[in-house]
mmCIF file of C-alpha atoms in Angstrom:
data_model
loop_
_atom_site.group_PDB
_atom_site.id
_atom_site.type_symbol
_atom_site.label_atom_id
_atom_site.label_comp_id
_atom_site.label_asym_id
_atom_site.label_seq_id
_atom_site.Cartn_x
_atom_site.Cartn_y
_atom_site.Cartn_z
ATOM 1 C CA MET A 262 7.371 -93.311 76.066
ATOM 2 C CA ASP A 263 4.727 -90.817 77.170
ATOM 3 C CA GLY A 264 1.720 -90.906 74.817
ATOM 4 C CA LYS A 265 1.333 -87.122 74.987
ATOM 5 C CA TRP A 266 4.845 -86.434 73.734
ATOM 6 C CA THR A 267 6.239 -86.804 70.220
ATOM 7 C CA TYR A 268 9.763 -85.996 71.473
ATOM 8 C CA TYR A 269 10.060 -83.349 68.758
ATOM 9 C CA PRO A 270 10.219 -80.100 70.800
ATOM 10 C CA ASP A 271 8.621 -77.704 68.303
ATOM 11 C CA ILE A 272 5.671 -80.049 67.729
ATOM 12 C CA ASP A 273 5.268 -80.744 71.437
ATOM 13 C CA ALA A 274 5.427 -77.031 72.246
ATOM 14 C CA LYS A 275 2.628 -76.333 69.724
ATOM 15 C CA ASN A 276 0.623 -79.101 71.392
ATOM 16 C CA GLY A 277 0.944 -77.291 74.713
ATOM 17 C CA VAL A 278 3.579 -79.476 76.360
ATOM 18 C CA ARG A 279 5.413 -77.660 79.174
ATOM 19 C CA LEU A 280 7.967 -79.363 81.385
ATOM 20 C CA ARG A 281 7.889 -77.899 84.885
ATOM 21 C CA THR A 282 9.925 -80.411 86.881
ATOM 22 C CA ILE A 283 13.380 -81.905 86.468
ATOM 23 C CA GLU A 284 11.805 -85.374 86.578
ATOM 24 C CA LYS A 285 9.736 -84.630 83.479
ATOM 25 C CA LYS A 286 12.757 -83.122 81.715
ATOM 26 C CA ILE A 287 14.799 -86.250 82.423
ATOM 27 C CA LYS A 288 11.936 -88.423 81.169
ATOM 28 C CA TYR A 289 11.659 -86.296 78.028
ATOM 29 C CA LEU A 290 15.354 -86.520 77.125
ATOM 30 C CA GLU A 291 15.429 -90.234 77.899
ATOM 31 C CA GLY A 292 12.416 -90.786 75.629
ATOM 32 C CA ARG A 293 13.933 -88.616 72.903
ATOM 33 C CA ILE A 294 17.145 -90.689 72.901
ATOM 34 C CA GLN A 295 15.052 -93.836 72.628
ATOM 35 C CA LYS A 296 13.011 -92.466 69.718
ATOM 36 C CA ILE A 297 15.699 -90.856 67.564
ATOM 37 C CA VAL A 298 18.668 -93.146 68.325
ATOM 38 C CA VAL A 299 17.996 -96.436 70.119
ATOM 39 C CA VAL A 300 14.858 -97.672 68.336
ATOM 40 C CA PRO A 301 16.040 -96.788 64.778
ATOM 41 C CA VAL A 302 19.519 -98.252 65.324
ATOM 42 C CA ASP A 303 18.056 -101.425 66.825
ATOM 43 C CA GLU A 304 15.969 -101.671 63.640
ATOM 44 C CA PHE A 305 19.124 -101.243 61.547
ATOM 45 C CA PHE A 306 20.703 -104.310 63.138
ATOM 46 C CA LEU A 307 17.587 -106.359 62.361
ATOM 47 C CA LEU A 308 17.438 -105.194 58.738
ATOM 48 C CA ARG A 309 21.110 -105.650 57.938
ATOM 49 C CA GLU A 310 20.874 -109.397 58.588
ATOM 50 C CA SER A 311 18.785 -109.830 55.447
ATOM 51 C CA ASN A 312 19.891 -106.854 53.330
ATOM 52 C CA GLU A 313 23.467 -106.570 52.103
ATOM 53 C CA ASN A 314 22.996 -102.927 51.087
ATOM 54 C CA ILE A 315 21.966 -101.994 54.626
ATOM 55 C CA ARG A 316 25.293 -103.345 55.886
ATOM 56 C CA HIS A 317 27.047 -100.514 54.055
ATOM 57 C CA LEU A 318 25.542 -98.169 56.628
ATOM 58 C CA ASN A 319 27.912 -99.525 59.299
ATOM 59 C CA LEU A 320 30.134 -96.430 59.288
ATOM 60 C CA ALA A 321 27.163 -94.064 59.195
ATOM 61 C CA ILE A 322 25.556 -95.857 62.149
ATOM 62 C CA PHE A 323 28.839 -95.662 64.038
ATOM 63 C CA GLY A 324 28.780 -91.904 63.419
ATOM 64 C CA VAL A 325 25.211 -91.701 64.760
ATOM 65 C CA ILE A 326 26.261 -93.468 67.970
ATOM 66 C CA CYS A 327 29.258 -91.151 68.427
ATOM 67 C CA ASP A 328 27.042 -88.115 67.865
ATOM 68 C CA ALA A 329 24.658 -89.462 70.505
ATOM 69 C CA ILE A 330 27.576 -89.657 72.946
ATOM 70 C CA VAL A 331 28.511 -86.057 72.079
ATOM 71 C CA GLY A 332 24.888 -85.021 72.624
ATOM 72 C CA LEU A 333 24.520 -86.655 76.032
ATOM 73 C CA SER A 334 27.915 -85.366 77.164
ATOM 74 C CA GLU A 335 26.600 -81.800 76.766
ATOM 75 C CA PHE A 336 24.458 -82.383 79.858
ATOM 76 C CA LEU A 337 27.459 -83.123 82.090
ATOM 77 C CA PRO A 338 28.991 -80.528 84.419
ATOM 78 C CA THR A 339 31.747 -78.450 82.805
ATOM 79 C CA PRO A 340 34.831 -80.707 82.738
ATOM 80 C CA ARG A 341 38.303 -79.717 83.853
ATOM 81 C CA GLY A 342 41.124 -80.689 81.539
ATOM 82 C CA LYS A 343 44.699 -81.548 82.452
ATOM 83 C CA PRO A 344 47.358 -78.906 81.686
ATOM 84 C CA LYS A 345 48.922 -79.379 78.238
ATOM 85 C CA PRO A 346 52.330 -78.253 76.930
ATOM 86 C CA GLN A 347 52.842 -74.889 75.195
ATOM 87 C CA GLY A 348 49.595 -73.522 76.543
ATOM 88 C CA LYS A 349 47.447 -75.794 74.371
ATOM 89 C CA LYS A 350 44.058 -76.820 75.717
ATOM 90 C CA ASP A 351 41.656 -79.585 74.794
ATOM 91 C CA SER A 352 38.300 -78.344 73.553
ATOM 92 C CA GLU A 353 35.412 -78.519 75.988
ATOM 93 C CA GLY A 354 33.629 -80.818 73.533
ATOM 94 C CA LYS A 355 36.495 -83.297 73.643
ATOM 95 C CA LEU A 356 36.714 -83.187 77.433
ATOM 96 C CA ARG A 357 32.979 -83.804 77.742
ATOM 97 C CA PHE A 358 33.164 -86.738 75.299
ATOM 98 C CA LEU A 359 36.087 -88.285 77.191
ATOM 99 C CA GLN A 360 34.317 -87.802 80.507
ATOM 100 C CA PHE A 361 31.151 -89.525 79.301
ATOM 101 C CA ALA A 362 33.098 -92.364 77.662
ATOM 102 C CA MET A 363 35.183 -93.026 80.782
ATOM 103 C CA GLU A 364 32.387 -92.662 83.345
ATOM 104 C CA TYR A 365 29.432 -94.285 81.586
ATOM 105 C CA LEU A 366 30.366 -95.987 78.323
ATOM 106 C CA TYR A 367 33.615 -97.837 78.898
ATOM 107 C CA PRO A 368 33.162 -101.647 78.820
ATOM 108 C CA SER A 369 36.205 -102.501 80.959
ATOM 109 C CA ASP A 370 38.549 -101.036 83.566
ATOM 110 C CA HIS A 371 41.551 -101.897 81.357
ATOM 111 C CA CYS A 372 43.017 -98.974 79.370
ATOM 112 C CA ARG A 373 40.005 -96.778 80.202
ATOM 113 C CA HIS A 374 41.630 -93.456 79.255
ATOM 114 C CA GLN A 375 43.333 -94.849 76.140
ATOM 115 C CA TYR A 376 39.987 -96.248 74.973
ATOM 116 C CA ALA A 377 38.244 -92.886 75.329
ATOM 117 C CA GLU A 378 41.100 -90.976 73.677
ATOM 118 C CA LYS A 379 41.237 -93.369 70.718
ATOM 119 C CA LEU A 380 37.477 -93.237 70.342
ATOM 120 C CA TRP A 381 37.643 -89.438 70.050
ATOM 121 C CA LYS A 382 40.852 -89.008 68.057
ATOM 122 C CA ASP A 383 40.803 -91.981 65.684
ATOM 123 C CA PHE A 384 37.095 -92.783 65.332
ATOM 124 C CA ARG A 385 34.701 -89.926 66.105
ATOM 125 C CA ASN A 386 36.728 -87.031 64.664
ATOM 126 C CA PRO A 387 37.922 -88.697 61.432
ATOM 127 C CA MET A 388 34.361 -89.920 60.841
ATOM 128 C CA ALA A 389 32.886 -86.452 61.416
ATOM 129 C CA HIS A 390 35.511 -84.618 59.335
ATOM 130 C CA GLY A 391 36.491 -87.082 56.618
ATOM 131 C CA PHE A 392 34.288 -90.155 56.831
ATOM 132 C CA HIS A 393 37.126 -92.516 57.706
ATOM 133 C CA ILE A 394 38.684 -94.289 60.683
ATOM 134 C CA ARG A 395 42.339 -93.820 61.597
ATOM 135 C CA ASN A 396 44.485 -96.399 63.442
ATOM 136 C CA GLY A 397 41.572 -98.711 64.154
ATOM 137 C CA SER A 398 38.713 -100.707 62.694
ATOM 138 C CA ILE A 399 35.078 -101.722 63.051
ATOM 139 C CA GLU A 400 34.778 -105.495 62.970
ATOM 140 C CA ASP A 401 31.906 -107.938 62.367
ATOM 141 C CA ASP A 402 33.234 -110.624 64.719
ATOM 142 C CA PRO A 403 30.630 -110.859 67.540
ATOM 143 C CA ASN A 404 33.269 -112.433 69.798
ATOM 144 C CA LEU A 405 35.521 -109.378 69.576
ATOM 145 C CA HIS A 406 33.533 -106.657 71.401
ATOM 146 C CA PHE A 407 36.621 -104.452 71.528
ATOM 147 C CA ALA A 408 40.396 -104.859 71.526
ATOM 148 C CA TYR A 409 43.122 -102.326 72.274
ATOM 149 C CA ASP A 410 46.594 -103.113 70.926
ATOM 150 C CA SER A 411 48.934 -101.190 73.220
ATOM 151 C CA GLU A 412 51.996 -101.983 71.064
ATOM 152 C CA HIS A 413 50.558 -100.518 67.853
ATOM 153 C CA LYS A 414 48.109 -98.202 69.651
ATOM 154 C CA THR A 415 45.133 -99.390 67.613
ATOM 155 C CA LEU A 416 41.560 -99.993 68.688
ATOM 156 C CA SER A 417 39.134 -102.471 67.124
ATOM 157 C CA LEU A 418 35.410 -102.378 67.879
ATOM 158 C CA HIS A 419 32.441 -104.606 67.177
ATOM 159 C CA LEU A 420 29.658 -102.251 66.018
ATOM 160 C CA GLU A 421 26.720 -103.899 67.770
ATOM 161 C CA GLY A 422 28.803 -104.368 70.911
ATOM 162 C CA PHE A 423 29.673 -100.664 70.811
ATOM 163 C CA PHE A 424 25.990 -99.790 70.448
ATOM 164 C CA ASN A 425 25.127 -101.993 73.421
ATOM 165 C CA ASP A 426 27.807 -100.192 75.421
ATOM 166 C CA PHE A 427 26.152 -96.899 74.472
ATOM 167 C CA LYS A 428 22.716 -98.132 75.561
ATOM 168 C CA ASN A 429 24.118 -99.382 78.864
ATOM 169 C CA GLY A 430 26.062 -96.145 79.333
ATOM 170 C CA ALA A 431 22.984 -94.015 78.645
ATOM 171 C CA LYS A 432 21.028 -96.050 81.190
ATOM 172 C CA ARG A 433 23.758 -95.526 83.809
ATOM 173 C CA PHE A 434 23.747 -91.795 83.043
ATOM 174 C CA PHE A 435 19.975 -91.458 83.431
ATOM 175 C CA ASP A 436 19.915 -93.671 86.540
ATOM 176 C CA GLU A 437 22.465 -91.378 88.175
ATOM 177 C CA LEU A 438 20.616 -88.267 86.989
ATOM 178 C CA LYS A 439 17.397 -89.464 88.654
ATOM 179 C CA LYS A 440 19.047 -89.604 92.088
ATOM 180 C CA PRO A 441 18.306 -86.444 94.125
ATOM 181 C CA GLU A 442 21.787 -86.645 95.654
ATOM 182 C CA SER A 443 23.431 -86.191 92.211
ATOM 183 C CA THR A 444 23.347 -82.446 92.815
ATOM 184 C CA GLN A 445 26.018 -81.170 90.409
ATOM 185 C CA LEU A 446 24.884 -83.428 87.566
ATOM 186 C CA ARG A 447 21.255 -82.369 88.026
ATOM 187 C CA ILE A 448 22.167 -78.667 88.108
ATOM 188 C CA ALA A 449 24.206 -79.021 84.884
ATOM 189 C CA PHE A 450 21.467 -81.061 83.231
ATOM 190 C CA GLN A 451 18.737 -78.583 84.110
ATOM 191 C CA LYS A 452 20.737 -75.603 82.833
ATOM 192 C CA THR A 453 21.560 -77.303 79.514
ATOM 193 C CA PHE A 454 18.075 -78.728 79.021
ATOM 194 C CA ASN A 455 16.427 -75.355 79.629
ATOM 195 C CA GLY A 456 18.728 -73.808 77.026
ATOM 196 C CA PHE A 457 18.346 -76.504 74.370
ATOM 197 C CA PHE A 458 14.603 -77.069 74.825
ATOM 198 C CA SER A 459 13.503 -73.585 75.825
ATOM 199 C CA VAL A 460 10.236 -73.903 73.848
ATOM 200 C CA LEU A 461 9.137 -76.524 76.389
ATOM 201 C CA ILE A 462 9.952 -74.447 79.471
ATOM 202 C CA PRO A 463 7.124 -72.398 81.043
ATOM 203 C CA LYS A 464 7.617 -68.643 80.841
ATOM 204 C CA ASN A 465 7.575 -68.410 84.614
ATOM 205 C CA GLY A 466 10.495 -70.827 84.765
ATOM 206 C CA GLY A 467 10.843 -74.517 85.364
#
């Protein structure tokens, strides 16, 4: 992480930090994800081995990881959803989450769309709006990683395995974003970053 940056935008802005290139903006977001998600959650997994009370944070940590996926998905190009019956449409937030999960997060080519849909419908949303999981479970078995039961339509996840998938997915996302040929992704990223972190953007643009 850059020694000049705290990765807290208001503090960095007061310290005179201004991000004038897309490369610096990518570096800033990547460092911010490391500081506020990856490093603290890695620490959680170390602490829970010796502290039974810490283990009760499993669901909360799962929610943090899902929120991190939601956050990164905001930097993707606007997704296009499939037509739905009776004029119903999926929210843009859902479509972005599914897109990120299928393109960067998914640990296998098997049941890719079902995995993303279950993650949104039965894990992320029930956790965010009721602090529970529906038609699925978070398991402690390190040999599980994940399992999708197509007969009962249930998904089981190993928490640390899921977090590793997020870290790998975030790395794939940033690796793609750093490529000059990723034109549409870089345009979408720059527009969203400039809106979210406007205090770090020079007044003459950047």
